[in-house]
Amino acid sequence: MAETEAALRTLARNVRAARTRAGLSLDELGRRAKVSKGALVALEKAQGNPNFATLVRLADTLGISVSALMEGPAEARVRVVSADAVMPLWAGEKGGEARLMLTTSGPAPVEVWRWKLEPGEEYPSHPHQAGVVETVSVTVGQMMLVVEGTEHRVVAGQTATFDGDAPHAYRGSGTETCHLIMTVHIPPGPGPGPTA
């Protein structure tokens, strides 16, 4: 429980700092991100339990990565992250999950995600800010990548890339669990970059 409280405090501090850097009021951030002012007030007070979609909308609106909202200050020059040390940010109804492993620092950060999708399990993603590029690399099984309504089968050993500012979804297909690595390439934003 202490880890969850510490994570909420870090998230609260990072959202408040990013909002301040962007010069946005709570009302304006809420309007742009489609998040209620009450939810933002609670979030900045380290209360509540924001879902994954809310975090993505806030990060996109603020022009930073999801992990920049969640990470504390960098501790070392080299970071090694174990999947079991990172809590899933999305859990599917059939056992699938998404874990944000890390985000590179710099003016154009890259998020590295580990995904697991069960057959028939789907995660629909809203479009990201213009300039975001995603890749999916399937390591085991197969998936259906749906971009603007068009399905693209991606099997073990294949990598696909697409512009993330279009509606898209990831769906497990075939008969076995699909494991994939996803990267989200975030364009440089105005002003200071993420604090990853």
Coordinates of C-alpha atoms in Angstrom, one line a residue:
M1 CA 0.0 0.0 0.0
A2 CA 2.9 2.4 0.7
E3 CA 4.2 1.9 -2.9
T4 CA 0.8 2.9 -4.2
E5 CA 0.7 6.0 -2.0
A6 CA 4.2 6.9 -3.1
A7 CA 3.3 6.4 -6.7
L8 CA 0.2 8.7 -6.3
R9 CA 2.3 11.4 -4.7
T10 CA 4.9 11.2 -7.5
L11 CA 2.0 11.4 -10.1
A12 CA 0.4 14.3 -8.3
R13 CA 3.7 16.2 -8.2
N14 CA 4.5 15.5 -11.9
V15 CA 1.0 16.5 -13.2
R16 CA 1.1 19.7 -11.2
A17 CA 4.6 20.6 -12.5
A18 CA 3.8 19.7 -16.1
R19 CA 0.5 21.7 -15.9
T20 CA 2.4 24.7 -14.5
R21 CA 5.1 24.5 -17.1
A22 CA 2.4 24.4 -19.8
G23 CA 0.7 27.5 -18.3
L24 CA -2.6 25.7 -18.0
S25 CA -5.3 26.1 -15.3
L26 CA -7.0 23.1 -13.9
D27 CA -10.1 24.1 -16.0
E28 CA -8.2 24.4 -19.2
L29 CA -6.2 21.1 -18.7
G30 CA -9.5 19.4 -17.9
R31 CA -11.2 20.8 -21.0
R32 CA -8.4 19.8 -23.3
A33 CA -7.8 16.3 -21.8
K34 CA -11.5 15.6 -21.3
V35 CA -11.0 15.0 -17.6
S36 CA -13.2 16.6 -15.0
K37 CA -11.8 19.4 -12.8
G38 CA -12.8 17.4 -9.7
A39 CA -10.7 14.4 -10.9
L40 CA -7.7 16.7 -11.6
V41 CA -8.0 18.4 -8.2
A42 CA -8.0 14.9 -6.6
L43 CA -5.1 13.8 -8.7
E44 CA -3.0 16.8 -7.8
K45 CA -3.8 16.1 -4.1
A46 CA -2.6 12.4 -4.6
Q47 CA -6.1 11.1 -4.2
G48 CA -8.2 9.0 -6.4
N49 CA -7.3 6.2 -8.8
P50 CA -6.8 7.5 -12.4
N51 CA -7.2 4.9 -15.1
F52 CA -4.8 4.3 -18.0
A53 CA -6.9 6.2 -20.5
T54 CA -7.0 9.3 -18.3
L55 CA -3.2 9.2 -17.9
V56 CA -2.7 8.9 -21.7
R57 CA -5.1 11.8 -22.3
L58 CA -3.2 14.0 -19.7
A59 CA 0.2 13.1 -21.1
D60 CA -0.9 13.8 -24.7
T61 CA -2.4 17.1 -23.6
L62 CA 0.7 18.1 -21.7
G63 CA 3.0 17.0 -24.5
I64 CA 4.9 14.5 -22.4
S65 CA 5.1 10.7 -21.9
V66 CA 3.0 8.7 -19.6
S67 CA 6.1 7.6 -17.7
A68 CA 7.1 11.3 -17.3
L69 CA 3.9 11.6 -15.2
M70 CA 4.8 8.6 -13.1
E71 CA 8.5 8.5 -12.6
G72 CA 10.5 10.0 -9.9
P73 CA 13.9 11.7 -10.6
A74 CA 16.4 9.6 -12.6
E75 CA 18.6 7.7 -10.2
A76 CA 21.4 6.5 -12.4
R77 CA 23.0 6.7 -15.9
V78 CA 21.9 3.1 -16.6
R79 CA 18.5 1.8 -15.7
V80 CA 17.6 -1.8 -15.8
V81 CA 13.9 -2.5 -15.2
S82 CA 12.4 -5.9 -14.5
A83 CA 8.9 -6.6 -15.8
D84 CA 7.8 -7.9 -12.4
A85 CA 8.9 -4.7 -10.7
V86 CA 6.5 -2.6 -12.9
M87 CA 2.7 -2.6 -12.2
P88 CA 0.4 -3.1 -15.2
L89 CA -1.2 0.1 -16.4
W90 CA -3.9 -1.9 -18.2
A91 CA -5.4 -5.2 -17.4
G92 CA -7.7 -7.0 -19.9
E93 CA -10.7 -9.1 -19.0
K94 CA -9.0 -12.3 -20.2
G95 CA -5.7 -11.8 -18.4
G96 CA -3.9 -9.5 -20.9
E97 CA -1.8 -6.6 -19.6
A98 CA 0.3 -3.6 -20.5
R99 CA 3.4 -2.5 -18.5
L100 CA 5.3 0.7 -19.2
M101 CA 8.8 -0.4 -18.7
L102 CA 10.6 2.9 -19.1
T103 CA 10.9 6.1 -21.1
T104 CA 14.1 7.4 -22.5
S105 CA 15.0 11.0 -21.6
G106 CA 15.7 13.9 -24.0
P107 CA 13.6 16.2 -26.2
A108 CA 12.0 13.3 -28.1
P109 CA 11.4 10.5 -25.6
V110 CA 10.5 6.9 -26.4
E111 CA 8.3 4.8 -24.2
V112 CA 9.0 1.1 -24.1
W113 CA 6.0 -1.1 -23.2
R114 CA 5.5 -4.9 -22.7
W115 CA 2.1 -6.2 -23.7
K116 CA 0.4 -9.5 -23.3
L117 CA -2.9 -10.1 -25.2
E118 CA -5.0 -13.2 -25.0
P119 CA -6.8 -14.4 -28.1
G120 CA -9.8 -12.2 -28.8
E121 CA -8.8 -9.6 -26.2
E122 CA -8.7 -6.0 -27.5
Y123 CA -7.4 -2.7 -26.3
P124 CA -8.8 0.3 -28.2
S125 CA -6.6 3.4 -28.0
H126 CA -7.7 6.9 -28.7
P127 CA -5.5 8.9 -31.2
H128 CA -2.4 10.5 -29.7
Q129 CA -1.1 14.0 -30.4
A130 CA 0.2 14.7 -34.0
G131 CA 3.7 13.4 -34.6
V132 CA 3.5 10.3 -32.2
V133 CA 4.7 7.2 -33.9
E134 CA 4.2 3.7 -32.5
T135 CA 5.8 0.4 -33.3
V136 CA 4.7 -3.1 -32.2
S137 CA 7.1 -6.1 -32.3
V138 CA 5.5 -9.4 -31.7
T139 CA 7.8 -11.9 -29.9
V140 CA 5.3 -14.8 -29.3
G141 CA 2.0 -15.5 -31.0
Q142 CA 0.1 -13.1 -33.2
M143 CA -2.0 -10.0 -33.0
M144 CA -4.3 -7.9 -35.1
L145 CA -3.3 -4.2 -35.3
V146 CA -6.3 -2.1 -36.3
V147 CA -5.5 1.4 -37.6
E148 CA -8.3 3.6 -38.9
G149 CA -10.5 0.5 -39.1
T150 CA -8.1 -1.5 -41.3
E151 CA -6.8 -4.8 -39.8
H152 CA -3.1 -5.8 -40.1
R153 CA -2.0 -9.2 -38.9
V154 CA 1.4 -9.1 -37.1
V155 CA 3.0 -12.4 -36.2
A156 CA 6.0 -13.5 -34.1
G157 CA 9.2 -12.1 -35.6
Q158 CA 7.4 -9.1 -37.3
T159 CA 7.3 -5.4 -36.4
A160 CA 4.8 -2.9 -37.6
T161 CA 4.9 0.9 -37.3
F162 CA 2.2 3.5 -37.7
D163 CA 1.3 7.1 -36.9
G164 CA -0.3 7.1 -33.5
D165 CA -2.6 10.1 -34.2
A166 CA -5.1 7.8 -35.9
P167 CA -7.6 5.7 -34.1
H168 CA -6.0 2.3 -33.4
A169 CA -6.5 -0.9 -31.4
Y170 CA -4.5 -4.0 -30.5
R171 CA -6.2 -7.4 -30.5
G172 CA -4.8 -10.8 -29.6
S173 CA -5.5 -13.3 -32.4
G174 CA -4.7 -17.0 -33.1
T175 CA -4.8 -19.6 -30.4
E176 CA -2.0 -18.6 -28.0
T177 CA -1.1 -15.6 -25.9
C178 CA 0.5 -12.8 -27.9
H179 CA 3.5 -11.1 -26.3
L180 CA 4.8 -7.9 -27.9
I181 CA 7.1 -4.9 -27.3
M182 CA 5.5 -1.6 -28.2
T183 CA 7.4 1.7 -28.5
V184 CA 5.8 5.1 -28.5
H185 CA 8.0 7.8 -30.1
I186 CA 6.9 11.2 -28.8
P187 CA 7.8 14.3 -30.9
P188 CA 9.8 17.1 -29.2
G189 CA 7.5 19.5 -27.5
P190 CA 7.9 23.2 -26.9
G191 CA 9.7 24.2 -23.8
P192 CA 11.3 21.7 -21.4
G193 CA 11.1 18.0 -22.2
P194 CA 9.9 15.2 -20.0
T195 CA 11.5 14.7 -16.7
A196 CA 12.1 10.9 -17.1

